[in-house]
Amino acid sequence: MCALQVEITAEGRIGRVRGGEQPYTDGVICAKVARYAERAHHPERLSRPLLRVGAKGEGRFAPIGWDEALDLLAARLREAMEHHGPETVWPYHYAGTMGLVQRGAIRRLGHLAGWSRQRETFCVALSDAGWLAGVGAKRGVDPREMTESELIVVWGGNPVHTQVNFMHWVLQARRGRDVPLVVIDPYRTATAAKADLHLAPRPGSDGALACAVMHVLLAEGLADRAYLARLTDLSPAVEAHLARRTPAWAAEITGIPADDIVRFARLYGSTPRSYLRLGYGFTRQRNGAAAMHAVSCLPALTGAWQHRGGGALYSNGGLYGLDLRFLHGLDAAPPPARQLDMGRLGAVLAGDPRDLGSGPPVSAMLIQSTNPAVVAPDSRKVRAGLLRDDLFVCVHEQFMTETAQLADLVLPATVFTEHDDLYQASGHTFLQAARALVPAPGECRANHDFIGQLARRLGISHPAFEQSAWQLADAVLRASGKPGADALLAAGWLDCAPPFETAHFLDGFGHTDGRFRFMPDWAAQGEGHATMPAFPDHQPVIDEATPERPFRLVAAPARHFLNTTFTETPSSRRGEGRPTALIHRATCARLGIADGDIVRLGNALGSVALHARPADGLQPDTVVVESQWPNPAFIEGIGINALVSAEPGWPAAGVAYHDTAVWLERITCSAL
Ligand SMILES: Nc1nc2c(c(=O)[nH]1)N[C@H]1C(S)=C(S)[C@@H](COP(=O)(O)OP(=O)(O)OC[C@H]3O[C@@H](n4cnc5c(=O)[nH]c(N)nc54)[C@H](O)[C@@H]3O)O[C@H]1N2
Ligand SMILES: Nc1nc2c(c(=O)[nH]1)N[C@H]1C(S)=C(S)[C@@H](COP(=O)(O)OP(=O)(O)OC[C@H]3O[C@@H](n4cnc5c(=O)[nH]c(N)nc54)[C@H](O)[C@@H]3O)O[C@H]1N2
Ligand SMILES: [Mo]
C-alpha cells in the first residue's frame, strides 16, 4: 500500500517505479517494486484462459475463450452445488492484491451464493487476537512520530526486508540524534544488523522475555503508577504474578542471559519516549497471541503512550472505519454458511472431520490472489488435496504459479497498474485510490470484472456487480463519510491519522471501560480461550525442541520476494541466490557442516533438503530459512512449508509459520 509514481514509456508500458510523495512513503520504495516493470511485462505473464488437457498437475493446458471458460466454470460450480449444496464451493483468496474492490468481489459472490466462508488465518489471526486482548483497538502510533522518539524497539519484525519505509523513518529519527535501536529477533536479520542492541530469543519465547522486562520495571520503580491507575487494570494479582517472572526464569526459556534482559529493561524503562514496533513474526507461533499480549503490556506499564514519539504500533488497519457491507454483499442479508480455516486447506481437502464436521466435502474451489500450493502450511497435504480427482479447481492468476499448475481451469488476471482500486494500509495512516495506468495485456481481466461476469452466469445479482470498480470505490468511500473516489484521486491521499490524544489512547483504550487489560478477556478473542494464561505470560504450547528434533525452525520472509510474488522475476531470484538454511557456526562445527554443504531438515511431516550457511547472531538451536521459495528451487523439489504444521495457534487459530521443531543432518550427494 505504498504510494507509487509509475513512469509510462512511449510504447505505453510501465517504466521505472518510484516511491510517491505521500508523506509516509516519502519517495522511498523497495527494490523489487522499483523493478515492477520486469513483472508486469514478464514474458510468462498469463494472457489467455487455459483449460487443463493433461492429467491433473501435469501442467498441460490449452487456450480457450473467456465465454467458453465462464460457461464451463459456472456449469461445474452448479453441478457441485446440486450434488452437495452451496457450501461445497470454497472461494479461496488472500493477499495478492490488497485493493479493497478487487479483493471484495469474490467475497461478495461467495456470501450471496451461500458458499463456504473463509477463516483468514495466514497472517493476522494470532497477532490481532493478542493485540486486541490488551489494547482493544487495531491502531497505534504513527511511525512518523519516531522523529520525536528517544528509543526505538523493533520486536519480532524485519522491516529491512518487509517494510522498508519503516526503516526510512527510523533513519529520519536517528539523523543527528542519539536514538538507540533495539531489535528482538531470533536471528541477526538485516534489521538487527543495524541495531545498537540485538536480543536473540529462542523462537516462541517472547512472552517470557516481556514478563521478565516487566518484572524489572516493577522491581526498580520504572512503572508509571499514576498512568497505570488511570488507564489500565493493573492489580496486585498481576504484580504478584510478574514478581515470579524473574530474568533468571526468562533466561532459561529465551536463552538470553539474565543480565541482557535487565539491561534492556532499564533502557526501556528509563526512556519515556520509547517507540515499540511490533512485527508479525513473533506471533507466528502457537503461543503468538499470548506473546503479543505480553509485549503489548510494556508501553502500558511505563506509560510510554503518554508521550510524543512514545507508545507502540502493531497495525493501523483498524483506523479507516470504511463501511464494506455493500462491497461484500452483506447488505443483502446473505444466507449463513460455515467457515473453513484457510490454513487447514490440506486437512479440509482430505475430508478431516475436525474441519468438516457434518458438512459437505469441498468439491469445487475458486482460487484468486493467492498461491496456497506454496504459502499454506503442510504443503504436501495441500498438494495432494488439490490433485483430488473429484475436486474442480479454477485459479485466477497473473502467472502459472504452482497452484495454477494444479488447476483444471486457469484464468488470466490484471496487475495493479491495470485496474482501478481503493487502498487502506496497515503500517501507515493513508487512504489512497488508483486508476489503471496501462491496458491489460492479452485477455487479462480484473478480479471485479471476472467475478461479476461469473455472478451473472450463476444468476446471482447485486447492485455492486453492475458497477465499475471505480464506481464501487466511490460508493464505499461515500458510504463511509469520506470524499468520493475522484476527489481522493485528485488529492492524492487522505490522511486518516487521529489526533494525538486518540492515537495514544489517552482518551481511553478500545475496551468499554477505556482501560488497557493486563488481564484479558480471552473469551472475546476466540473459542480456544480456556487455555490462555490469565496474566501476561509465556504460554508453553509451542512445538518445543526435543532430543529427536533439537532445532527450532524460523521460515521468515526473504528480502526480494513478497510471499511468493516476485519469485518469477529474474532480478529477485538473483538477489536471493538459493534456498539456504542459516545455522549457528558452533552447530555447524559440531555437525561438520561447511558453507555450501547440503543439509536435510525434517519432522513428522517430511523433510526438506537445501544448502547450509554458517551464521552468527542466533542461538545454537535455531535454524532460519528465508522464504518463500518455490518448491522446485529446493534440492528435492519440496519447499519449507512442507515442514510447517497446520495445527492452529491459540485462541483464535492462525498459522504458526515460525514454530517448528526439526532434526537436522548433513547429507552427502550420494544420499540424495
Ligand atoms: N520482502 C518481503 N516483504 C514482505 C513480505 C515478504 O514476504 N517479503 N510479506 C509481507 C507480509 S504478507 C507480511 S504479513 C509482512 C510480515 O512482516 P514481518 O512482521 O516483518 O515478518 P514476519 O514473518 O512476521 O517475520 C519477521 C521476523 O520475525 C522473526 N521471528 C520469527 N519468530 C520469532 C519469535 O518467536 N520471536 C521474535 N522476536 N521474532 C520472531 C523472524 O526471524 C523474522 O525476522 O511483511 C510483508 N512484507
Ligand atoms: N514459510 C512461510 N510461509 C508463509 C509466510 C511466512 O512468513 N513464511 N507468510 C504468510 C503470510 S503473512 C501471508 S500474508 C501469506 C501470503 O500468501 P499469498 O496471499 O498466497 O501471497 P503470494 O504468495 O504473494 O500470492 C499472491 C498471488 O496473487 C496473485 N495476484 C496478485 N494480484 C492479483 C490480482 O489482482 N488478481 C489475481 N487474481 N491475482 C493476483 C499473484 O500473482 C500471486 O501469485 O503467506 C504466508 N506463508
Ligand atoms: Mo501477511
XYZ file of C-alpha atoms and ligand atoms in Angstrom, residues 39 94-97 102 122-123 284 368-372 375-376 396-399 401 413-414 419 447 555-557 562-565 627-628 640-641 644 657-658, ligand 2:
86
model
C 6.996 -8.463 -13.515
C -5.860 -13.808 0.002
C -3.182 -11.167 -0.206
C -2.199 -10.970 -3.898
C -3.859 -7.619 -4.217
C -10.555 -6.176 -6.312
C -2.479 -16.927 7.230
C -1.395 -13.620 8.569
C 3.584 -16.833 14.105
C -7.880 -15.973 -6.542
C -4.965 -13.746 -5.464
C -3.171 -16.443 -3.519
C -0.750 -19.284 -4.108
C -1.671 -21.850 -1.451
C 2.225 -20.468 1.075
C -0.128 -22.709 3.065
C -7.416 -16.703 -11.447
C -3.771 -15.633 -11.664
C -1.136 -13.403 -13.213
C 1.361 -16.257 -13.528
C 2.031 -20.467 -10.130
C -5.595 -11.611 -14.168
C -4.543 -7.977 -14.317
C -7.106 -1.910 -12.779
C -10.978 -9.681 -10.268
C 10.714 -19.605 7.945
C 10.998 -15.800 7.742
C 10.268 -13.548 4.732
C 6.804 -10.755 -1.432
C 5.442 -14.027 -0.133
C 5.737 -15.921 -3.453
C 5.219 -12.858 -5.607
C 11.224 -17.894 2.312
C 9.096 -18.271 0.282
C 9.924 -25.218 3.528
C 6.176 -25.157 4.180
C 5.163 -26.207 8.834
C 4.819 -20.458 10.397
C 7.868 -19.933 12.594
N 7.084 -20.110 5.210
C 6.280 -19.060 5.279
N 5.054 -19.095 4.703
C 4.245 -18.008 4.765
C 4.665 -16.829 5.421
C 5.958 -16.817 6.022
O 6.396 -15.822 6.623
N 6.726 -17.946 5.936
N 3.838 -15.734 5.453
C 2.404 -15.964 5.351
C 1.699 -14.678 5.146
S 1.959 -13.477 6.296
C 0.880 -14.441 4.118
S 0.015 -12.973 4.066
C 0.698 -15.453 3.058
C 0.545 -14.781 1.695
O 0.266 -15.690 0.754
P -0.449 -15.261 -0.634
O -1.616 -14.394 -0.364
O -0.688 -16.515 -1.374
O 0.669 -14.334 -1.324
P 1.540 -14.579 -2.641
O 2.384 -15.792 -2.480
O 2.216 -13.311 -2.910
O 0.478 -14.936 -3.757
C -0.401 -13.985 -4.256
C -0.764 -14.362 -5.668
O -1.775 -13.477 -6.124
C -1.504 -13.079 -7.447
N -2.133 -11.766 -7.615
C -1.665 -10.555 -7.273
N -2.554 -9.590 -7.551
C -3.643 -10.216 -8.077
C -4.892 -9.745 -8.580
O -5.192 -8.558 -8.594
N -5.760 -10.695 -9.028
C -5.455 -12.028 -9.038
N -6.384 -12.860 -9.480
N -4.266 -12.476 -8.595
C -3.388 -11.578 -8.128
C 0.000 -13.080 -7.571
O 0.405 -13.310 -8.901
C 0.415 -14.210 -6.622
O 0.637 -15.422 -7.279
O 1.821 -16.360 3.038
C 2.020 -16.995 4.275
N 3.024 -18.035 4.148
